[in-house]
PDB file of C-alpha atoms in Angstrom:
ATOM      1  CA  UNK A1428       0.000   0.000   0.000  1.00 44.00           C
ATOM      2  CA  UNK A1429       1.306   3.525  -1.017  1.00 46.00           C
ATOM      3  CA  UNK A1430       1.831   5.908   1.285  1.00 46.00           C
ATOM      4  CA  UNK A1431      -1.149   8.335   0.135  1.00 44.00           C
ATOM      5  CA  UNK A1432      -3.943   5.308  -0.086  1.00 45.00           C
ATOM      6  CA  UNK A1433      -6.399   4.623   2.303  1.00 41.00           C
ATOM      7  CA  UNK A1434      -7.277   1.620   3.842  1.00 44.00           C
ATOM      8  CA  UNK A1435      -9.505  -1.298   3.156  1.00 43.00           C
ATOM      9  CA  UNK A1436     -12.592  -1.092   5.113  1.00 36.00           C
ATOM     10  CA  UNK A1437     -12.589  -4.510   6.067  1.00 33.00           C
ATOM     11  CA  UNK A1438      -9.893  -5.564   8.415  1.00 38.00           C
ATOM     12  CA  UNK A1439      -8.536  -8.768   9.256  1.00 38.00           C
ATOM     13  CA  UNK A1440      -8.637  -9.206  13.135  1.00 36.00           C
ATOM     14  CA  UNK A1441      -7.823 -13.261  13.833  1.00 39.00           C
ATOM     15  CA  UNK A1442     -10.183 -14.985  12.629  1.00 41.00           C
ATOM     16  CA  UNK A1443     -12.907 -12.766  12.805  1.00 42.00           C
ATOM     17  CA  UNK A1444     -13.198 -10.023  10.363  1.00 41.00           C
ATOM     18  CA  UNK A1445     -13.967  -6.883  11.691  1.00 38.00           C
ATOM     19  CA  UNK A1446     -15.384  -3.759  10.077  1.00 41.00           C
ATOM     20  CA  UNK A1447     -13.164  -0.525  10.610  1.00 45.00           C
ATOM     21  CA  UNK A1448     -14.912   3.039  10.895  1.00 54.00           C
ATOM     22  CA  UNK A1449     -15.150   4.807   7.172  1.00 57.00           C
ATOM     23  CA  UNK A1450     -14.092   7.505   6.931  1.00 59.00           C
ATOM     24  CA  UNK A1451     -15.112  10.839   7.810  1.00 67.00           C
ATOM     25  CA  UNK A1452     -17.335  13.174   5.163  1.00 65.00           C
ATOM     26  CA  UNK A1453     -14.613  15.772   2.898  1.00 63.00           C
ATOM     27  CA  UNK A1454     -16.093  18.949   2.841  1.00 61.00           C
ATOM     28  CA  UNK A1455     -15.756  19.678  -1.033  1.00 63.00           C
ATOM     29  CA  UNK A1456     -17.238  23.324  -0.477  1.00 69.00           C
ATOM     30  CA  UNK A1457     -15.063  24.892   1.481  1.00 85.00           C
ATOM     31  CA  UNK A1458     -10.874  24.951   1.349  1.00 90.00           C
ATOM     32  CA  UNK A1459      -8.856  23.695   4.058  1.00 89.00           C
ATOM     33  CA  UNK A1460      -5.619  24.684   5.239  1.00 92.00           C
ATOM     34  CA  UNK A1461      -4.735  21.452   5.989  1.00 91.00           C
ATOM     35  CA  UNK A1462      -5.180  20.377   2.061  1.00 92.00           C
ATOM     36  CA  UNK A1463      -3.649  23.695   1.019  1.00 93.00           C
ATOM     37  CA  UNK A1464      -0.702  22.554   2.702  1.00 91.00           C
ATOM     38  CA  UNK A1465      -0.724  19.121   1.039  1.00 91.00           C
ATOM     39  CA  UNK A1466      -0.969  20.539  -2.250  1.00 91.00           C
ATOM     40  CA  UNK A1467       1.856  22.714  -1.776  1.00 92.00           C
ATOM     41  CA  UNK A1468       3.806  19.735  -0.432  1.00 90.00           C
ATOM     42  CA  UNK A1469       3.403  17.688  -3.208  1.00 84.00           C
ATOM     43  CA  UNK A1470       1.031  15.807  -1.384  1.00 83.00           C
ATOM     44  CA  UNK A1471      -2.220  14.142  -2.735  1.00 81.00           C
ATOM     45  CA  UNK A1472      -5.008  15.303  -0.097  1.00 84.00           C
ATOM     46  CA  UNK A1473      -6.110  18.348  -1.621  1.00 89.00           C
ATOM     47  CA  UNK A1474      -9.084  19.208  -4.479  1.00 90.00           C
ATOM     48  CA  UNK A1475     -10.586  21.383  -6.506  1.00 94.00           C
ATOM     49  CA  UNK A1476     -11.458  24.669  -4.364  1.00 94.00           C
ATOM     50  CA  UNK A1477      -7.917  23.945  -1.836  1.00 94.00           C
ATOM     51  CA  UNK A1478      -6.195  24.363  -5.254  1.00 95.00           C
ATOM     52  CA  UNK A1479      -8.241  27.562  -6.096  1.00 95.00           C
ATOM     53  CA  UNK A1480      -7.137  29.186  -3.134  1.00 95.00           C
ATOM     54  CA  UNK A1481      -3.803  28.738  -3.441  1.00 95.00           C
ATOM     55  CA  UNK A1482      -4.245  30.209  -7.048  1.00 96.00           C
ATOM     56  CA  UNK A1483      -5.868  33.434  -5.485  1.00 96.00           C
ATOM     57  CA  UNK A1484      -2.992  33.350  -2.588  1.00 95.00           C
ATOM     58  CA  UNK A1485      -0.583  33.425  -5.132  1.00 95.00           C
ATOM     59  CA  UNK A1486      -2.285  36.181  -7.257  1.00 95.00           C
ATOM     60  CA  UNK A1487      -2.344  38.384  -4.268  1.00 93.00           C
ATOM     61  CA  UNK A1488       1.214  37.221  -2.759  1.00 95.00           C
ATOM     62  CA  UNK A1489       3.434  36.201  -5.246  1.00 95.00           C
ATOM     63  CA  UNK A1490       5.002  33.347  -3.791  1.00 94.00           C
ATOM     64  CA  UNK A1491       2.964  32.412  -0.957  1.00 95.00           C
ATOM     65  CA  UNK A1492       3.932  28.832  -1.462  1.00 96.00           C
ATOM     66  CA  UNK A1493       7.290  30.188  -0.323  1.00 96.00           C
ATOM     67  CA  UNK A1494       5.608  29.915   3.262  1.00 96.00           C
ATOM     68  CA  UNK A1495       4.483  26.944   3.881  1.00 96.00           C
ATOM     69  CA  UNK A1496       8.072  25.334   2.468  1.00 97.00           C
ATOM     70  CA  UNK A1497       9.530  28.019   4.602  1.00 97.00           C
ATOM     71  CA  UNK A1498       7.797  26.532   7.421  1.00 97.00           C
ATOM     72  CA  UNK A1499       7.999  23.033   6.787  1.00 97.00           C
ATOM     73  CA  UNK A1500      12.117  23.318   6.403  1.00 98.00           C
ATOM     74  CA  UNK A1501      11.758  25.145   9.336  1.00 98.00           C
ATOM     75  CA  UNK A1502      10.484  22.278  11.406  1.00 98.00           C
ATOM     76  CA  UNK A1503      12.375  19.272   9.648  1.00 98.00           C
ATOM     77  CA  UNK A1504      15.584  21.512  11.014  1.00 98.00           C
ATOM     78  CA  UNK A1505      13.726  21.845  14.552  1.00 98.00           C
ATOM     79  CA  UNK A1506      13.417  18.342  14.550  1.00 98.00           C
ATOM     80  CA  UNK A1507      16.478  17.104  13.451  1.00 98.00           C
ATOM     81  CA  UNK A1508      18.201  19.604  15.801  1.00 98.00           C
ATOM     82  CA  UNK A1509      16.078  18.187  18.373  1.00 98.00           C
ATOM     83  CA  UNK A1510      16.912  14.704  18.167  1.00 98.00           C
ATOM     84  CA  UNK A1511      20.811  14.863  16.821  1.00 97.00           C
ATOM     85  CA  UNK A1512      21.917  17.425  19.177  1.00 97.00           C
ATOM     86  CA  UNK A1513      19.801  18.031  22.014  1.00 98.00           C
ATOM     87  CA  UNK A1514      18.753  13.924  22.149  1.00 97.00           C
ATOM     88  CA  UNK A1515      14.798  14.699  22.454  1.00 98.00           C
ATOM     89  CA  UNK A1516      13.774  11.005  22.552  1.00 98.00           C
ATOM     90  CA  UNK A1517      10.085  11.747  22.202  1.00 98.00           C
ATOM     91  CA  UNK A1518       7.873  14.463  20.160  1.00 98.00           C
ATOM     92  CA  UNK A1519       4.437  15.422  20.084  1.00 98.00           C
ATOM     93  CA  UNK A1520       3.154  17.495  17.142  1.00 98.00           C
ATOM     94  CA  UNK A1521       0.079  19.400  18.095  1.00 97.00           C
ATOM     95  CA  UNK A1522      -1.856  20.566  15.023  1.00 94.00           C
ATOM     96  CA  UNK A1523      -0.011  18.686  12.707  1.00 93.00           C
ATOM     97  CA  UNK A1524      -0.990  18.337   9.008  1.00 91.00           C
ATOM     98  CA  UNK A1525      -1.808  15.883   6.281  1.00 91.00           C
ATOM     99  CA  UNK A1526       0.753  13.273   6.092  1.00 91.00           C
ATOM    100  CA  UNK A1527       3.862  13.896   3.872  1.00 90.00           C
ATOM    101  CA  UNK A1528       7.281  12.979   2.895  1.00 90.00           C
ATOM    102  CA  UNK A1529       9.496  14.415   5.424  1.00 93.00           C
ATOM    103  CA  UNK A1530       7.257  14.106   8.434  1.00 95.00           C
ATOM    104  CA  UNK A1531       8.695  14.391  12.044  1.00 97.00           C
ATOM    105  CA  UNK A1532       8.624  10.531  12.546  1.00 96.00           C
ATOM    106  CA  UNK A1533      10.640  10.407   9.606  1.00 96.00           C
ATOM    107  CA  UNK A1534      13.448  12.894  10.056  1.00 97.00           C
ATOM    108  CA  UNK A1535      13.574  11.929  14.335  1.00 97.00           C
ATOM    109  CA  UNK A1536      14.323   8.502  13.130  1.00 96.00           C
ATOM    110  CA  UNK A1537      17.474   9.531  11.096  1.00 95.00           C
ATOM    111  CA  UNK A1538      19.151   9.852  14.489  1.00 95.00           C
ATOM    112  CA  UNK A1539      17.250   7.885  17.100  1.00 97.00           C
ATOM    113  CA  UNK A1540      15.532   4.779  15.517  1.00 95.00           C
ATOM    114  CA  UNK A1541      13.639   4.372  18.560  1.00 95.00           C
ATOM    115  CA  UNK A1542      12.471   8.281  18.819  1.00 97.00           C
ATOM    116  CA  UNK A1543       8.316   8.087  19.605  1.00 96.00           C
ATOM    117  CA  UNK A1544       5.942  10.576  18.054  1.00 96.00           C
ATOM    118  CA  UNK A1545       2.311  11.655  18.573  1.00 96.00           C
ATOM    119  CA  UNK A1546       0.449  13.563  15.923  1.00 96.00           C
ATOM    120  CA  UNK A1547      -2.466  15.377  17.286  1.00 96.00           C
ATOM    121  CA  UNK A1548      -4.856  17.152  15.029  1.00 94.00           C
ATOM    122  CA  UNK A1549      -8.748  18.191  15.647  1.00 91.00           C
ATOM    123  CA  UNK A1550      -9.599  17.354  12.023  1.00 90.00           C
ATOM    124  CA  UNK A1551     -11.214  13.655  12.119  1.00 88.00           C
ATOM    125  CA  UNK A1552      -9.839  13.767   8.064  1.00 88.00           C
ATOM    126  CA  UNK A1553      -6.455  14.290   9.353  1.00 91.00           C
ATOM    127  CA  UNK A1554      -6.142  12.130  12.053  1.00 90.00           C
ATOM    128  CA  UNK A1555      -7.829   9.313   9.684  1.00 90.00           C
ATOM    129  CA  UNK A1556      -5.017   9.520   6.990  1.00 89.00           C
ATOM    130  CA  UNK A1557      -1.866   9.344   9.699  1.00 90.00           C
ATOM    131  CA  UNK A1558      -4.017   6.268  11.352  1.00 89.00           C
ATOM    132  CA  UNK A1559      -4.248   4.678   8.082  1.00 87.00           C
ATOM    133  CA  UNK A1560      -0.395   4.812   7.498  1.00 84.00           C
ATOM    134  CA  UNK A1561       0.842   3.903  10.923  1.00 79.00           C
ATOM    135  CA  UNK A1562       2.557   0.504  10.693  1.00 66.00           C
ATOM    136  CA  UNK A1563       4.495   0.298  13.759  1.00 68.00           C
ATOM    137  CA  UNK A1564       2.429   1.530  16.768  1.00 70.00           C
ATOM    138  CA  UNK A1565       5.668   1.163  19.022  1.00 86.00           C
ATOM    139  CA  UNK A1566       7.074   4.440  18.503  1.00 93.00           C
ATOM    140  CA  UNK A1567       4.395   6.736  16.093  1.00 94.00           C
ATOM    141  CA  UNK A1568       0.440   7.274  16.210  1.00 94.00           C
ATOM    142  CA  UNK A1569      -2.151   9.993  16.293  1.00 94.00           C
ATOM    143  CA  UNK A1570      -5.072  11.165  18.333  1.00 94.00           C
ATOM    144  CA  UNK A1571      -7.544  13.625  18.368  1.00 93.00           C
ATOM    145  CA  UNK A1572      -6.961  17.027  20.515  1.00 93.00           C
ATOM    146  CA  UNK A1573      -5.390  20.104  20.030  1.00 94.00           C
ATOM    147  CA  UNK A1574      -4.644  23.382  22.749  1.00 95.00           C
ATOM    148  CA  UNK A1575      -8.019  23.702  23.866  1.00 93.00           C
ATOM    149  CA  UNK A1576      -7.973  20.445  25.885  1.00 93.00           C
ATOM    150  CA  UNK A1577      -4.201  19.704  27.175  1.00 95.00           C
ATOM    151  CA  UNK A1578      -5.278  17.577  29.428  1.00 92.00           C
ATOM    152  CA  UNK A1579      -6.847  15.297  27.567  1.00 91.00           C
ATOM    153  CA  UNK A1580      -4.208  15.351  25.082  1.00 93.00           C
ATOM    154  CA  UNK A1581      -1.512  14.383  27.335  1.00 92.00           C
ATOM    155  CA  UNK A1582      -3.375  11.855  28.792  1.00 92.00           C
ATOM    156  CA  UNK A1583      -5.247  10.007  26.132  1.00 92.00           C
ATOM    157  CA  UNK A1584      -4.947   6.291  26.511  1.00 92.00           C
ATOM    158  CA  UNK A1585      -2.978   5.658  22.975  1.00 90.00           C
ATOM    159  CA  UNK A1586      -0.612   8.953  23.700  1.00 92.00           C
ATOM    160  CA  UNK A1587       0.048   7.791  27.225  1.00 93.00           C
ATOM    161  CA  UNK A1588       1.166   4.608  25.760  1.00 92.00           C
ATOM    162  CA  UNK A1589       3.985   6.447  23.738  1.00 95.00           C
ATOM    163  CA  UNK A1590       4.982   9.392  25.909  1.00 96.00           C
ATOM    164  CA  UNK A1591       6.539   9.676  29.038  1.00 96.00           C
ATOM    165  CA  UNK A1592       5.706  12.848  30.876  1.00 96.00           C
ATOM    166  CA  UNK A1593       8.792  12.142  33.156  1.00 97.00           C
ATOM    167  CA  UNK A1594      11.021  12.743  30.566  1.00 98.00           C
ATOM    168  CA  UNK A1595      12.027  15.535  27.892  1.00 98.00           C
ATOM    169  CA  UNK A1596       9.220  16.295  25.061  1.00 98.00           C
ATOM    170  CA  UNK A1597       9.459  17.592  22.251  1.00 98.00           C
ATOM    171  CA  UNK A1598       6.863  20.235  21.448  1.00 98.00           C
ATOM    172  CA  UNK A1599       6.128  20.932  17.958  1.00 98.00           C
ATOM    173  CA  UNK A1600       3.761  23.827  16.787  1.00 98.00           C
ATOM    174  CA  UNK A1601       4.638  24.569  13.589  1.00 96.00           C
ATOM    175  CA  UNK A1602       1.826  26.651  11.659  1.00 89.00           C
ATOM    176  CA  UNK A1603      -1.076  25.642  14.552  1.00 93.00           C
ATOM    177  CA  UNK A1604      -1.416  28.672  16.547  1.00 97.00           C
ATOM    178  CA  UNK A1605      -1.571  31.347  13.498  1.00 97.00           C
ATOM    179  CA  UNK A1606      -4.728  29.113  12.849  1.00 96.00           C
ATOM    180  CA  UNK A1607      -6.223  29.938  16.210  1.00 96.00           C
ATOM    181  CA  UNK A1608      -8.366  32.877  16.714  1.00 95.00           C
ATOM    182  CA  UNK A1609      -8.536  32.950  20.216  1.00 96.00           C
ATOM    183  CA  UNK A1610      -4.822  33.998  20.745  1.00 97.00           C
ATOM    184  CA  UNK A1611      -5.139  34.280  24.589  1.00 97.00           C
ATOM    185  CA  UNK A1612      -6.534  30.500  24.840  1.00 97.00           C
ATOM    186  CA  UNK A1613      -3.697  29.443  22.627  1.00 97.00           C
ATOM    187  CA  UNK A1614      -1.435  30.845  24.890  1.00 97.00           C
ATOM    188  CA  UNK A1615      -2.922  29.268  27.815  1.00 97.00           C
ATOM    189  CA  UNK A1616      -2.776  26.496  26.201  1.00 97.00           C
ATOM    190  CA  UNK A1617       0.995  26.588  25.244  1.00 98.00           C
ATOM    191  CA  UNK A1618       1.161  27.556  29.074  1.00 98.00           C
ATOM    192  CA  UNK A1619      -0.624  24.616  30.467  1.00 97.00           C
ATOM    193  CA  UNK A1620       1.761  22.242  28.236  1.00 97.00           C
ATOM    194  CA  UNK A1621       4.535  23.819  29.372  1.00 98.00           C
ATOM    195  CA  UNK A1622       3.435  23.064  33.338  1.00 97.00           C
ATOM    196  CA  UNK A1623       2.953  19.637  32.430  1.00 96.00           C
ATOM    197  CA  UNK A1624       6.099  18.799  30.644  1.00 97.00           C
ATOM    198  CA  UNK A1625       9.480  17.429  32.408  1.00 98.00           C
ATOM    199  CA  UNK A1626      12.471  20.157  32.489  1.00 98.00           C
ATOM    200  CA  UNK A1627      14.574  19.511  29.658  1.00 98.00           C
ATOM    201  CA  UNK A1628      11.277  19.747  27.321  1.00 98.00           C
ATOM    202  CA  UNK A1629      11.817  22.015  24.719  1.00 98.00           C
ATOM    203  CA  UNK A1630       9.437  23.677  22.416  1.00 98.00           C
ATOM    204  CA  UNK A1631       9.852  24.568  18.161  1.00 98.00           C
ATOM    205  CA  UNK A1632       6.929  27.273  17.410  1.00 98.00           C
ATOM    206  CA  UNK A1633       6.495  29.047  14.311  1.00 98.00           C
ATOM    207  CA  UNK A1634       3.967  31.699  13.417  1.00 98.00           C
ATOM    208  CA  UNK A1635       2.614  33.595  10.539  1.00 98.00           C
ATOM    209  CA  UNK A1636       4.237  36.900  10.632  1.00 98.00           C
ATOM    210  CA  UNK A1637       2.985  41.077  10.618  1.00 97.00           C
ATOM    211  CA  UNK A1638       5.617  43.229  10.488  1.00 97.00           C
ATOM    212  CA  UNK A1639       5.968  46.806  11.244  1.00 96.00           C
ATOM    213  CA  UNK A1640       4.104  48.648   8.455  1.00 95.00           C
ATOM    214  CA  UNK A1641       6.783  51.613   9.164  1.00 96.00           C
ATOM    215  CA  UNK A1642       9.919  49.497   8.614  1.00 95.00           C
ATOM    216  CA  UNK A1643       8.493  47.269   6.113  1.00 96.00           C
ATOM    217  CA  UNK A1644       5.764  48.619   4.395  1.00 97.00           C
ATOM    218  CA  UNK A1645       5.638  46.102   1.610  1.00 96.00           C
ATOM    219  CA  UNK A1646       5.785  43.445   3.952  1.00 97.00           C
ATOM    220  CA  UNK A1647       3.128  44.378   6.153  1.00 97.00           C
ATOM    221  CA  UNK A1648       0.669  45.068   3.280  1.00 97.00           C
ATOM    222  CA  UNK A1649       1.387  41.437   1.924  1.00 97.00           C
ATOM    223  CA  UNK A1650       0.241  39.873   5.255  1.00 97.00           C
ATOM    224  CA  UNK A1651      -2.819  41.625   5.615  1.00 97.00           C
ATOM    225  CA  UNK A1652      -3.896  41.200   1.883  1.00 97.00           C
ATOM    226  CA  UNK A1653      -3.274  37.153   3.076  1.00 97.00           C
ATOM    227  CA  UNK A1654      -4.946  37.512   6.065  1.00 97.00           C
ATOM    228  CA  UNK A1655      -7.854  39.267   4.553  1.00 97.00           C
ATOM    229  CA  UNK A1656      -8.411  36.131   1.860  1.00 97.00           C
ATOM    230  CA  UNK A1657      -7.653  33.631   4.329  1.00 96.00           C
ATOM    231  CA  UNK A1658      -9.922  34.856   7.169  1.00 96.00           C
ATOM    232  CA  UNK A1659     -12.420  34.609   3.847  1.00 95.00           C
ATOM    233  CA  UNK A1660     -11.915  31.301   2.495  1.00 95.00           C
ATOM    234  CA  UNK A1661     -10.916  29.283   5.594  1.00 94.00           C
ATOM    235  CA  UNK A1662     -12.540  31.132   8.230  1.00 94.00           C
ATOM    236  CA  UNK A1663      -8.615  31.424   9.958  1.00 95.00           C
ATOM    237  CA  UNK A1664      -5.060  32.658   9.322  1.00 96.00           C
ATOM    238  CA  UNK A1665      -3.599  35.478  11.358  1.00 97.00           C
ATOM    239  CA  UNK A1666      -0.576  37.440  11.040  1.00 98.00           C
ATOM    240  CA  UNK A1667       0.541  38.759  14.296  1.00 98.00           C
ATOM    241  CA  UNK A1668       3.115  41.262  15.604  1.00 98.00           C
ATOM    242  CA  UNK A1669       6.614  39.878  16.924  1.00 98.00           C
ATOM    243  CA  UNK A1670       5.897  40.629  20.261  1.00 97.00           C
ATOM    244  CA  UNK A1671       2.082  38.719  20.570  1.00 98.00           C
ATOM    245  CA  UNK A1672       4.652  35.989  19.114  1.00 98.00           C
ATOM    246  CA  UNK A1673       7.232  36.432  21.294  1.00 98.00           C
ATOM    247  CA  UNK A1674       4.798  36.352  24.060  1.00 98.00           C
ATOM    248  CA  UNK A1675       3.910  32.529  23.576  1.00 98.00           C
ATOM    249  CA  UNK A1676       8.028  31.914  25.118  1.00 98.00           C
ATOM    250  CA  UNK A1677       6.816  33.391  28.096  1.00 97.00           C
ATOM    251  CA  UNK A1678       8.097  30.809  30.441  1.00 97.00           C
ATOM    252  CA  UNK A1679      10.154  29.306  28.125  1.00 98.00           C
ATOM    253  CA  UNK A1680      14.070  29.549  27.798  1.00 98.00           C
ATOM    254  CA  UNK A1681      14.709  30.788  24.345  1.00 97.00           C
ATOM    255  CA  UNK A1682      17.384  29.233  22.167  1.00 96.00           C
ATOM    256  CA  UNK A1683      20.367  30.644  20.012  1.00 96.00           C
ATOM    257  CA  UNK A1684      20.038  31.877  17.618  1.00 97.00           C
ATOM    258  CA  UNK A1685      16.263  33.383  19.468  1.00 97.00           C
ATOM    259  CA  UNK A1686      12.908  34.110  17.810  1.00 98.00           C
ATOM    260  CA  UNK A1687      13.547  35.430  13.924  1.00 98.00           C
ATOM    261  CA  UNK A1688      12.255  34.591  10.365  1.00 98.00           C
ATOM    262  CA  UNK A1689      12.370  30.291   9.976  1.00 98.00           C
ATOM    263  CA  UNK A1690      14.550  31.066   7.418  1.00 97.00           C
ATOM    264  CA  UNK A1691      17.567  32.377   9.480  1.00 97.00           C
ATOM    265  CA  UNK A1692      17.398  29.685  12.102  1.00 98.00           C
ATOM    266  CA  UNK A1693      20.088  27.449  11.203  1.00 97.00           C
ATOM    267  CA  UNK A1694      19.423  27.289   7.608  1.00 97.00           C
ATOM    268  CA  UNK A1695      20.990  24.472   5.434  1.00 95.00           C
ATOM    269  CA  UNK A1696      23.264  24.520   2.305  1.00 92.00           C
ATOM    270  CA  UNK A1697      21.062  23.413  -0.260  1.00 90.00           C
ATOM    271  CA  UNK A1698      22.992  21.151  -2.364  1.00 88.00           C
ATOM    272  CA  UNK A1699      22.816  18.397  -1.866  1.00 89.00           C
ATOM    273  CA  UNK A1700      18.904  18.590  -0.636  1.00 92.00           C
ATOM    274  CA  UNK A1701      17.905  17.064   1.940  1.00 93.00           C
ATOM    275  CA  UNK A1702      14.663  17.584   4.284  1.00 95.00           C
ATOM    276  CA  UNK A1703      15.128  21.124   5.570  1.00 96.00           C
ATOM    277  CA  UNK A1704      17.296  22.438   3.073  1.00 96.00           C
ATOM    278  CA  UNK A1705      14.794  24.290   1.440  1.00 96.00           C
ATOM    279  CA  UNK A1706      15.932  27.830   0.960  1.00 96.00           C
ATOM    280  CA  UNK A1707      13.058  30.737   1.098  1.00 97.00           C
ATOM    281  CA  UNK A1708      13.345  33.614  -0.948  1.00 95.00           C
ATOM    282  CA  UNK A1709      14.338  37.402   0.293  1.00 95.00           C
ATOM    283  CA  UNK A1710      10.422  38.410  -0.700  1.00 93.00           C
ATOM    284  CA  UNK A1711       8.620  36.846   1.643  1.00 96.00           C
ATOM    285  CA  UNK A1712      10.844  35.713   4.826  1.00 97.00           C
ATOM    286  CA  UNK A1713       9.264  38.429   7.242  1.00 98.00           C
ATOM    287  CA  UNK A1714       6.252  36.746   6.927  1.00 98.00           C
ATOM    288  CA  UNK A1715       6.922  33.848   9.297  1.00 98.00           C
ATOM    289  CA  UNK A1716       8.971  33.643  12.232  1.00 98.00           C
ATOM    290  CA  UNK A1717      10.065  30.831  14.423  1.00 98.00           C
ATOM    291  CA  UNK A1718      12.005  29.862  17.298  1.00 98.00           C
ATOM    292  CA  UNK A1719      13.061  26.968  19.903  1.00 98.00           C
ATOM    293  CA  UNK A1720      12.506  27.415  23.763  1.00 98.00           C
ATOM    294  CA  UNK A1721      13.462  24.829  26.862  1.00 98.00           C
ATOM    295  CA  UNK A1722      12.454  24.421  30.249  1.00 96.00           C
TER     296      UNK A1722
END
């Protein structure tokens, strides 16, 4: 089976066969970021009106797609920095996307085999696609949650199973919280995982970016021009200041080199490629920003 297929209905459970849950209903109306993404990943979870709006995002940002790479290199180089250096055994990846090449399972386990991840996403379509891939429960899986309900999220029976609270996490929030418009709740919600997590923890954030209209007046029109036709398509997508980004380290130990566009934080030659290599162009790097913290 392929990586981007889904699975047979029909399971084989012993000798019984069992019928698995279909899958949840694909809103063909409306776009999603989390097909946008896959489209601009190369992915194959995306349709008609997800590939529309990335058509009008590029119309009125030439070289919006230069985001979401951005990003994605972004957090491949989190992760592998992560695992290689810092030896962050264990990573959960709150509001991750549709499943891709280059996923943090994948890149964790170029330098610790062993490494366990949890995906968590609130999108049932989502969460369906990593479940359908997962072959080796041991050390990867997903479940349903998201900031809202850290609690739960922490302690859900098939996360439990994988991550150890008495140990170092790694927290990845790539993209999630510029989908959020309750900014304050995010926060909390950043602050309540922080509370729960064992010193050592550390956590990669990035976060669509709004510059200072006075220093970079270009800039700061392009993010509101995508904010405007995201907050109209999708219903979401934010571009905050530095500081209200800033402000979700609060507690947190920031790491060299600090919070600055993904594309300066220990950026990659690009030849040969590899995952995170991906360089962004000058045009749009103000308009995402990233950064590591620790406890």
């Amino acid at each position: 089976m392929s990586r981007f297929t889904s699975p047979d209905f029909l399971r084989q459970a012993g000798d019984k066969h069992v019928r698995a849950k279909p899958p949840p209903p694909v809103n063909l109306v409306s776009a999603s970021i989390t097909r946008l993404r896959s489209f601009h990943l190369e992915g194959k979870d995306h349709f008609a009106v997800d590939r529309d709006l990335a058509v009008k995002a590029e119309r009125a940002v030439p070289g919006f797609v230069d985001i979401v790479l951005g990003e994605r290199a972004f957090l491949q180089r989190a992760v592998r920095h992560l695992a290689a250096e810092v030896g962050i055994r264990q990573f959960l990846q709150v509001g991750s996307g549709m499943p891709a090449p280059g996923d943090p399972h994948e890149i964790a386990h170029e330098s610790i085999p062993d490494a366990r991840v949890v995906y968590a996403s609130d999108d049932p379509v989502v969460l369906t696609n990593h479940l359908a891939l997962i072959r080796d429960g041991r050390t990867t899986t997903a479940v349903r949650g998201g900031l809202g309900d850290t609690h739960s999220l922490l302690h859900d029976p098939e996360s439990s199973q994988l991550l150890d609270l008495d140990q170092p996490i790694g927290l990845l929030l790539t993209g999630a919280v510029s989908h959020l418009s309750d900014f304050e709740a995010a926060a909390r919600g950043i602050a309540e995982l922080r509370e729960a997590l064992a010193p050592g923890s550390h956590m990669a954030l990035s976060h669509y970016c709004r510059p200072d209209s006075a220093r970079s007046p270009k800039s700061a029109l392009r993010a509101e021009q995508l904010q405007r036709l995201f907050t109209e398509h999708l219903g979401h997508g934010y571009w905050r200041t530095e500081k209200e980004i800033a402000s979700l380290f609060d507690g947190w130990e920031t790491v060299t080199p600090g919070l600055l566009q993904t594309q300066k934080w220990h950026p990659l030659q690009v030849d040969p490629p590899v995952p995170g290599s991906y360089a962004m162009p000058q045009r749009n790097q103000q308009l995402i920003i990233g950064g590591i913290g620790r406890i």
